[in-house]
Coordinates of C-alpha atoms in Angstrom, one line a residue:
M1 CA 52.3 -17.3 7.1
A2 CA 50.2 -15.9 10.0
G3 CA 48.7 -13.3 7.6
L4 CA 47.7 -15.9 5.1
L5 CA 46.2 -18.2 7.8
I6 CA 44.1 -15.3 9.2
A7 CA 43.0 -14.2 5.8
G8 CA 41.9 -17.8 4.9
I9 CA 40.0 -18.2 8.1
V10 CA 38.2 -14.8 7.6
L11 CA 37.3 -15.7 4.0
A12 CA 35.9 -19.1 5.2
I13 CA 33.7 -17.3 7.7
V14 CA 32.6 -14.8 5.1
H15 CA 31.7 -17.7 2.8
H16 CA 29.7 -19.4 5.5
V17 CA 27.8 -16.2 6.4
F18 CA 27.1 -15.5 2.7
Y19 CA 25.6 -18.9 2.1
Q20 CA 23.7 -18.7 5.3
R21 CA 22.1 -15.5 4.1
L22 CA 21.0 -17.3 0.9
N23 CA 19.7 -20.3 2.7
G24 CA 15.9 -20.6 2.4
K25 CA 15.5 -17.7 0.0
V26 CA 13.7 -18.0 -3.4
A27 CA 16.1 -18.4 -6.3
R28 CA 15.5 -15.6 -8.8
S29 CA 16.4 -15.0 -12.4
G30 CA 18.0 -11.6 -13.2
K31 CA 16.3 -9.1 -15.4
Y32 CA 19.6 -8.3 -17.2
A33 CA 23.1 -9.8 -17.6
W34 CA 24.7 -8.0 -14.6
D35 CA 21.8 -8.3 -12.2
T36 CA 23.5 -9.5 -9.0
E37 CA 20.2 -10.8 -7.7
D38 CA 20.4 -13.6 -10.2
Q39 CA 21.0 -17.0 -8.8
A40 CA 24.0 -17.6 -11.1
W41 CA 25.8 -14.5 -9.6
S42 CA 25.2 -15.9 -6.1
T43 CA 27.0 -19.1 -7.1
R44 CA 29.8 -17.2 -8.7
F45 CA 30.4 -15.0 -5.7
G46 CA 30.4 -18.1 -3.4
T47 CA 32.9 -20.0 -5.6
A48 CA 35.2 -17.0 -5.7
I49 CA 35.2 -16.6 -1.9
A50 CA 35.9 -20.3 -1.5
L51 CA 38.8 -20.3 -3.9
L52 CA 40.4 -17.3 -2.2
S53 CA 40.0 -18.9 1.2
K54 CA 41.5 -22.1 -0.1
T55 CA 44.5 -20.3 -1.7
C56 CA 45.3 -18.4 1.5
L57 CA 45.1 -21.5 3.6
A58 CA 47.1 -23.5 1.1
G59 CA 49.8 -20.8 1.1
A60 CA 49.9 -20.7 4.9
V61 CA 50.3 -24.5 5.1
A62 CA 53.0 -24.6 2.4
I63 CA 55.1 -22.0 4.2
S64 CA 54.6 -23.8 7.5
Y65 CA 55.7 -27.0 5.9
Q66 CA 58.9 -25.6 4.6
Q67 CA 59.7 -24.0 8.0
H68 CA 59.0 -27.3 9.7
I69 CA 61.4 -29.2 7.3
W70 CA 64.3 -26.8 8.2
S71 CA 63.5 -27.3 11.9
N72 CA 63.4 -31.1 11.4
L73 CA 66.7 -31.2 9.5
R74 CA 68.5 -29.7 12.5
D75 CA 67.2 -32.4 14.8
A76 CA 67.6 -35.6 12.6
D77 CA 70.0 -37.0 10.0
Y78 CA 68.7 -37.5 6.4
T79 CA 70.3 -38.5 3.2
M80 CA 70.7 -36.0 0.5
E81 CA 68.2 -37.9 -1.6
R82 CA 65.5 -37.8 1.1
I83 CA 66.1 -34.1 1.8
G84 CA 65.4 -33.3 -1.9
G85 CA 62.3 -35.5 -1.7
M86 CA 60.9 -33.8 1.4
F87 CA 61.2 -30.4 -0.3
A88 CA 59.4 -31.8 -3.4
A89 CA 56.6 -33.5 -1.5
I90 CA 54.2 -30.7 -2.0
E91 CA 54.7 -31.0 -5.8
N92 CA 55.5 -34.7 -6.2
P93 CA 53.1 -37.3 -4.6
F94 CA 55.6 -40.1 -5.0
A95 CA 57.8 -38.6 -2.3
F96 CA 55.4 -40.0 0.3
F97 CA 56.3 -43.6 -0.6
H98 CA 59.7 -43.4 1.2
W99 CA 60.0 -44.9 4.6
E100 CA 62.5 -42.3 5.9
M101 CA 60.0 -39.5 5.5
L102 CA 57.1 -41.4 7.1
A103 CA 59.3 -42.5 10.0
K104 CA 61.3 -39.3 10.9
A105 CA 59.0 -36.5 9.6
K106 CA 55.4 -37.3 10.6
I107 CA 54.3 -33.8 11.1
A108 CA 55.9 -32.7 7.8
T109 CA 54.1 -35.6 6.1
L110 CA 50.8 -34.4 7.6
L111 CA 51.3 -30.8 6.4
A112 CA 52.2 -32.0 2.9
L113 CA 49.1 -34.1 2.7
T114 CA 47.1 -31.0 3.8
V115 CA 48.5 -29.0 0.9
W116 CA 47.3 -31.8 -1.5
F117 CA 43.8 -32.1 -0.1
L118 CA 43.0 -28.4 0.4
P119 CA 41.8 -27.9 -3.2
F120 CA 38.9 -30.2 -2.5
S121 CA 37.6 -27.8 0.0
A122 CA 36.7 -25.3 -2.7
L123 CA 34.7 -28.0 -4.5
V124 CA 32.8 -29.1 -1.4
S125 CA 32.0 -25.6 -0.2
S126 CA 30.7 -24.6 -3.6
S127 CA 28.4 -27.6 -3.8
T128 CA 26.8 -26.7 -0.5
L129 CA 24.7 -24.1 -2.3
T130 CA 22.0 -26.0 -4.1
V131 CA 18.6 -25.0 -5.6
I132 CA 15.7 -27.3 -4.9
A133 CA 12.1 -27.2 -6.1
S134 CA 9.5 -26.6 -3.4
T135 CA 6.0 -25.3 -2.9
S136 CA 5.8 -22.1 -0.8
L137 CA 2.6 -20.9 0.9
E138 CA 2.2 -17.2 1.1
S139 CA -0.7 -15.6 3.0
G140 CA -2.0 -12.1 2.5
W141 CA -5.0 -10.0 1.6
R142 CA -6.1 -9.8 -2.0
A143 CA -9.3 -8.4 -3.6
V144 CA -11.4 -11.1 -5.3
P145 CA -14.5 -10.6 -7.5
S146 CA -17.9 -10.7 -6.0
I147 CA -21.5 -10.0 -7.2
D148 CA -22.9 -6.6 -6.4
F149 CA -26.7 -7.0 -6.5
M150 CA -27.4 -3.6 -5.2
R151 CA -25.5 -1.3 -7.6
N152 CA -24.8 -3.4 -10.7
P153 CA -27.2 -2.4 -13.6
S154 CA -26.3 -5.4 -15.8
F155 CA -29.2 -7.6 -14.6
S156 CA -31.8 -5.9 -16.7
I157 CA -32.2 -3.6 -19.7
G158 CA -32.2 -0.2 -18.1
D159 CA -34.7 0.3 -15.3
T160 CA -37.2 -2.1 -16.9
L161 CA -38.1 -5.6 -15.9
Q162 CA -36.8 -7.1 -19.1
V163 CA -33.9 -9.5 -18.4
S164 CA -30.6 -8.6 -20.0
P165 CA -29.2 -10.8 -22.7
A166 CA -26.2 -11.8 -20.6
L167 CA -28.4 -12.9 -17.8
E168 CA -30.7 -14.8 -20.2
R169 CA -27.7 -16.5 -21.7
I170 CA -26.4 -17.7 -18.3
A171 CA -29.8 -19.0 -17.4
V172 CA -29.9 -21.1 -20.5
L173 CA -26.4 -22.4 -20.0
T174 CA -27.0 -23.2 -16.4
G175 CA -30.1 -25.3 -17.2
A176 CA -28.0 -27.2 -19.7
S177 CA -24.7 -27.7 -17.8
K178 CA -25.4 -26.8 -14.2
Y179 CA -22.0 -25.2 -13.4
L180 CA -20.0 -22.8 -15.6
P181 CA -16.3 -21.9 -15.3
P182 CA -15.6 -18.6 -13.5
N183 CA -14.8 -15.6 -15.5
A184 CA -11.3 -15.1 -14.2
M185 CA -9.1 -16.1 -11.2
P186 CA -7.6 -13.0 -9.6
I187 CA -4.5 -15.0 -8.5
A188 CA -3.0 -17.7 -10.7
N189 CA -2.8 -21.2 -9.3
A190 CA -4.7 -20.1 -6.2
S191 CA -7.8 -21.3 -4.3
Y192 CA -10.1 -19.2 -2.2
E193 CA -13.7 -19.0 -0.9
V194 CA -16.3 -16.2 -1.1
E195 CA -19.3 -15.6 1.1
F196 CA -22.1 -13.4 -0.3
R197 CA -25.9 -12.9 -0.3
G198 CA -28.1 -13.5 -3.2
P199 CA -31.5 -14.8 -4.3
S200 CA -32.7 -18.4 -4.3
I201 CA -36.1 -20.1 -4.8
L202 CA -37.7 -22.4 -2.2
C203 CA -40.6 -24.6 -3.2
G204 CA -43.3 -26.4 -1.2
T205 CA -47.0 -27.4 -1.4
P206 CA -49.7 -24.8 -1.7
S207 CA -52.0 -23.8 1.2
E208 CA -55.6 -22.8 1.2
D209 CA -54.9 -20.3 4.0
G210 CA -54.1 -16.7 3.3
P211 CA -55.8 -14.0 1.1
M212 CA -56.3 -16.4 -1.8
N213 CA -57.0 -20.1 -2.2
V214 CA -53.8 -21.2 -4.1
P215 CA -54.9 -24.8 -4.9
E216 CA -58.1 -23.5 -6.4
L217 CA -56.3 -20.9 -8.5
I218 CA -53.8 -23.5 -9.8
E219 CA -56.7 -25.7 -10.7
S220 CA -58.4 -22.9 -12.6
I221 CA -55.2 -22.1 -14.5
H222 CA -54.6 -25.7 -15.3
N223 CA -58.2 -26.1 -16.6
A224 CA -57.8 -22.9 -18.7
T225 CA -54.5 -24.3 -20.1
S226 CA -56.1 -27.6 -21.0
Y227 CA -58.9 -25.7 -22.8
Q228 CA -56.5 -23.6 -24.8
L229 CA -54.4 -26.6 -25.9
E230 CA -57.4 -28.8 -26.7
S231 CA -59.0 -26.1 -28.8
K232 CA -55.9 -26.4 -31.1
E233 CA -54.9 -30.1 -30.7
G234 CA -58.0 -31.9 -29.7
P235 CA -58.6 -34.1 -26.6
G236 CA -55.4 -34.7 -24.6
E237 CA -53.8 -34.3 -21.2
V238 CA -51.7 -31.4 -19.8
V239 CA -49.0 -33.1 -17.8
Y240 CA -46.9 -30.0 -16.9
M241 CA -48.0 -26.4 -16.4
A242 CA -45.9 -23.5 -14.8
A243 CA -46.7 -19.8 -14.5
S244 CA -45.7 -16.8 -12.5
P245 CA -48.8 -15.7 -10.5
T246 CA -47.6 -12.2 -9.6
F247 CA -48.8 -11.0 -13.0
M248 CA -52.2 -12.6 -12.7
S249 CA -55.1 -10.3 -13.2
G250 CA -58.5 -10.7 -14.7
S251 CA -59.8 -14.2 -15.6
P252 CA -57.7 -17.3 -15.7
E253 CA -58.4 -17.7 -19.4
S254 CA -56.9 -14.3 -20.3
F255 CA -53.9 -15.0 -18.0
V256 CA -53.3 -18.4 -19.6
Q257 CA -53.6 -16.8 -23.1
D258 CA -50.9 -14.2 -22.3
C259 CA -48.6 -15.8 -19.7
V260 CA -48.8 -19.6 -20.1
V261 CA -49.4 -20.6 -23.8
G262 CA -49.0 -17.2 -25.3
T263 CA -46.0 -14.9 -25.9
G264 CA -46.9 -12.1 -23.6
R265 CA -44.2 -10.6 -21.4
C266 CA -45.3 -11.5 -17.9
N267 CA -42.7 -10.3 -15.4
I268 CA -42.4 -10.8 -11.7
L269 CA -43.9 -7.8 -10.1
G270 CA -43.1 -8.5 -6.5
D271 CA -46.7 -8.1 -5.2
G272 CA -46.6 -8.2 -1.5
L273 CA -50.1 -9.8 -1.4
N274 CA -48.8 -12.8 -3.4
P275 CA -45.2 -13.5 -2.6
D276 CA -45.1 -16.7 -4.7
I277 CA -43.1 -16.3 -7.9
L278 CA -43.9 -19.6 -9.6
W279 CA -46.8 -22.1 -9.6
V280 CA -46.3 -25.5 -11.1
R281 CA -48.6 -28.5 -11.7
H282 CA -46.9 -31.7 -12.7
Q283 CA -49.3 -34.5 -13.2
K284 CA -51.4 -34.3 -10.0
E285 CA -48.8 -32.5 -7.9
D286 CA -49.0 -28.8 -7.2
I287 CA -45.8 -26.8 -6.3
V288 CA -45.5 -23.2 -5.2
C289 CA -42.2 -21.4 -5.1
G290 CA -41.1 -18.2 -3.3
L291 CA -38.0 -16.0 -3.4
H292 CA -35.7 -16.0 -0.4
E293 CA -32.6 -14.1 0.7
T294 CA -29.8 -16.7 0.8
K295 CA -26.3 -16.7 2.2
Y296 CA -23.9 -18.5 -0.2
Y297 CA -20.5 -20.0 0.4
V298 CA -18.6 -20.6 -2.9
G299 CA -15.2 -22.1 -3.5
F300 CA -12.9 -21.2 -6.4
Y301 CA -10.2 -23.5 -7.4
S302 CA -7.5 -23.4 -10.1
T303 CA -5.5 -26.5 -9.1
H304 CA -6.7 -28.2 -12.2
S305 CA -6.0 -27.3 -15.8
T306 CA -9.3 -25.3 -15.9
P307 CA -10.5 -23.1 -13.1
H308 CA -13.8 -24.2 -11.5
M309 CA -16.1 -23.2 -8.7
I310 CA -18.2 -25.2 -6.3
L311 CA -21.2 -24.2 -4.1
L312 CA -19.9 -25.3 -0.7
D313 CA -22.9 -24.4 1.3
H314 CA -26.0 -22.2 1.4
M315 CA -28.3 -20.9 4.1
P316 CA -31.8 -19.6 3.2
L317 CA -32.8 -16.6 5.2
D318 CA -36.0 -14.5 5.0
R319 CA -38.6 -14.7 2.3
I320 CA -38.7 -11.7 0.0
A321 CA -42.1 -10.3 -0.8
D322 CA -40.9 -7.2 -2.7
P323 CA -37.4 -8.0 -4.3
V324 CA -35.0 -5.4 -5.7
L325 CA -34.6 -5.2 -9.4
S326 CA -31.5 -7.4 -9.6
Y327 CA -33.1 -10.2 -7.6
R328 CA -36.3 -9.9 -9.7
S329 CA -34.3 -10.1 -12.9
A330 CA -32.2 -13.0 -11.9
T331 CA -35.3 -14.9 -10.8
Q332 CA -37.2 -13.8 -13.9
S333 CA -34.6 -15.4 -16.2
L334 CA -35.3 -18.8 -14.5
V335 CA -39.0 -18.3 -14.6
N336 CA -38.8 -17.7 -18.3
L337 CA -37.3 -21.1 -18.8
L338 CA -40.0 -22.9 -16.8
T339 CA -43.2 -21.0 -17.7
G340 CA -45.5 -22.8 -20.2
A341 CA -47.2 -26.1 -20.6
I342 CA -46.6 -29.6 -22.0
G343 CA -49.4 -31.9 -23.1
I344 CA -49.6 -35.5 -24.5
W345 CA -52.0 -36.2 -27.2
S346 CA -52.8 -39.5 -28.9
A347 CA -52.4 -39.4 -32.7
E348 CA -54.8 -42.3 -33.3
E349 CA -57.6 -40.1 -34.6
D350 CA -55.3 -38.4 -37.0
C351 CA -53.7 -41.6 -38.2
D352 CA -54.0 -41.9 -42.0
L353 CA -52.3 -44.9 -43.4
N354 CA -51.9 -45.6 -47.1
M355 CA -53.6 -49.0 -47.2
E356 CA -52.5 -49.6 -50.8
F357 CA -48.9 -49.7 -49.5
Y358 CA -49.7 -52.6 -47.3
E359 CA -52.0 -54.5 -49.7
E360 CA -49.6 -57.4 -50.0
E361 CA -49.7 -58.1 -46.2
P362 CA -52.6 -57.5 -43.9
I363 CA -52.0 -55.0 -41.1
D364 CA -53.7 -54.0 -37.9
K365 CA -54.4 -50.3 -38.4
E366 CA -55.7 -49.9 -34.9
Y367 CA -52.5 -51.4 -33.5
I368 CA -50.2 -49.1 -35.5
C369 CA -52.2 -45.9 -34.9
G370 CA -52.6 -46.8 -31.2
N371 CA -48.9 -46.5 -30.6
M372 CA -48.6 -43.0 -32.1
T373 CA -48.3 -40.3 -29.4
R374 CA -47.4 -36.7 -29.9
F375 CA -46.4 -33.9 -27.6
T376 CA -47.6 -30.4 -27.5
S377 CA -45.3 -27.8 -25.9
A378 CA -46.3 -24.2 -25.4
R379 CA -43.8 -21.6 -24.4
T380 CA -41.7 -23.6 -21.9
R381 CA -38.0 -24.3 -22.4
I382 CA -37.8 -26.9 -19.7
W383 CA -36.8 -29.4 -22.4
S384 CA -33.4 -27.7 -22.6
T385 CA -32.7 -28.1 -18.9
F386 CA -31.7 -31.0 -16.7
L387 CA -35.1 -30.7 -15.0
V388 CA -36.7 -32.6 -17.9
G389 CA -35.6 -35.9 -16.4
A390 CA -38.0 -35.3 -13.5
L391 CA -41.0 -35.0 -15.7
N392 CA -43.2 -38.1 -15.5
L393 CA -44.1 -38.4 -19.2
T394 CA -45.4 -41.7 -20.5
K395 CA -47.3 -42.9 -23.5
S396 CA -49.9 -45.6 -24.0
T397 CA -48.4 -48.6 -25.9
K398 CA -50.6 -51.1 -27.6
T399 CA -48.8 -54.5 -27.5
Q400 CA -51.6 -56.5 -29.0
K401 CA -55.1 -56.0 -30.2
N402 CA -57.5 -54.6 -27.6
D403 CA -54.6 -54.2 -25.1
R404 CA -53.8 -50.6 -24.3
N405 CA -52.8 -50.8 -20.6
R406 CA -49.0 -50.7 -21.0
L407 CA -47.2 -47.4 -20.4
S408 CA -43.8 -46.6 -21.9
P409 CA -41.6 -43.8 -20.6
L410 CA -40.9 -40.9 -23.0
I411 CA -37.9 -39.5 -21.0
S412 CA -34.6 -41.3 -21.6
L413 CA -32.6 -42.9 -18.7
E414 CA -29.7 -40.5 -19.4
D415 CA -32.0 -37.5 -18.8
K416 CA -33.4 -39.1 -15.6
A417 CA -29.8 -39.7 -14.4
L418 CA -29.2 -36.0 -14.4
T419 CA -31.8 -35.4 -11.8
G420 CA -30.1 -37.6 -9.2
N421 CA -33.5 -39.1 -8.2
M422 CA -34.8 -35.7 -7.1
S423 CA -38.3 -34.5 -7.7
L424 CA -39.3 -31.4 -9.6
G425 CA -39.6 -29.0 -6.6
P426 CA -36.0 -29.6 -5.2
L427 CA -34.6 -29.5 -8.8
I428 CA -36.1 -26.0 -9.3
E429 CA -34.5 -24.9 -6.0
E430 CA -31.1 -26.3 -7.2
L431 CA -31.4 -24.6 -10.5
S432 CA -32.0 -21.2 -8.9
R433 CA -28.9 -21.6 -6.6
K434 CA -26.7 -22.7 -9.5
L435 CA -27.9 -19.8 -11.6
T436 CA -26.9 -17.3 -8.8
V437 CA -23.5 -19.0 -8.5
N438 CA -22.9 -19.0 -12.2
L439 CA -23.2 -15.2 -12.3
F440 CA -19.4 -15.4 -11.5
S441 CA -18.9 -16.7 -15.1
E442 CA -19.8 -13.3 -16.6
A443 CA -17.7 -10.2 -16.0
H444 CA -20.8 -8.0 -16.4
F445 CA -22.0 -9.0 -12.9
L446 CA -18.7 -8.7 -11.0

């Protein structure tokens, strides 16, 4: 009896220590059928130990019950029927419903009940090991992708200033959709932040100070652009003009012919005497933009079904007069989108109506032709970007005879909503930052 009792207690302690060791650990699935690290095997081991402990304790109690009955028979008188019932109590539960046993053998009754209830201990102990779903946070160092502007050759074709197709594609997609999904998340279902340095454009108003009179040069380029377009389209108005002045040499007329309305390859040269990389005239507003070193803080998140990235913050640093090839190429891809001109021309002089078609009903030819307006776009691809909503394009609408003072917008409200009520200069800055961030969407640049 003593041996069984000690064995049962030891096995109960072993069972407790075993479950305590499993407490808080991650439940794992085994790699093969006999892998003892599998959660199923942990449950089997725990159940076996609990059953062995229960068996030893039940045997110890049963022996002590019988020994106590013999001791009790020497001290009290029992009928033969009750003596047989007492020995059968650990097998027959109806033996407990006799008053003589309950009155004269209280300890024996308690021991017999213990034998009956000990099997439940194996069920209770096994159910104490449960698996619950939880979210665990693990911290550690992992390498994450970043953009290498100094050593990555994917920004241009060889050592030339020609923008690579991958970079050109990202520039077009950025102008259309602002943010692109990242190429790949290094850790599944993880979020992290990256700090890096890259190029960005800052825009402002031109100044007459310095080695060149910028407002006067912009005016001369605008006039030359108007002349080039009017020579082909007739009298009209240039409402948007953008060009990279770093390639400007010779007369404004030849510069416009090659780099504004023509198809010449006019790359950013990084001329230290003229650090501006873009000049823009929109209506009567002049904008000059320069290249700056910028510190970026970008967040990558995969908590949604599709991984996404967000520009958390940025800090412009020094202006760059002579950018490295990667900075120059990244900026050139944006300049290629914006360079060019847009003009509005009235089609009234070219209006040719078939009067025979309207012979049954008199019409006002001046009224119909007065409402016809056409665009002329040279080189620029600003139409395909979200910046188009910032262009102040209107046409003259004739509502009745001799009334031509009403102006109708030519840009839809949906396009204007994309700008967030920002003017053209800040939108160019935003486009340049989004372009740099979206380099993470292409593996070539990581």
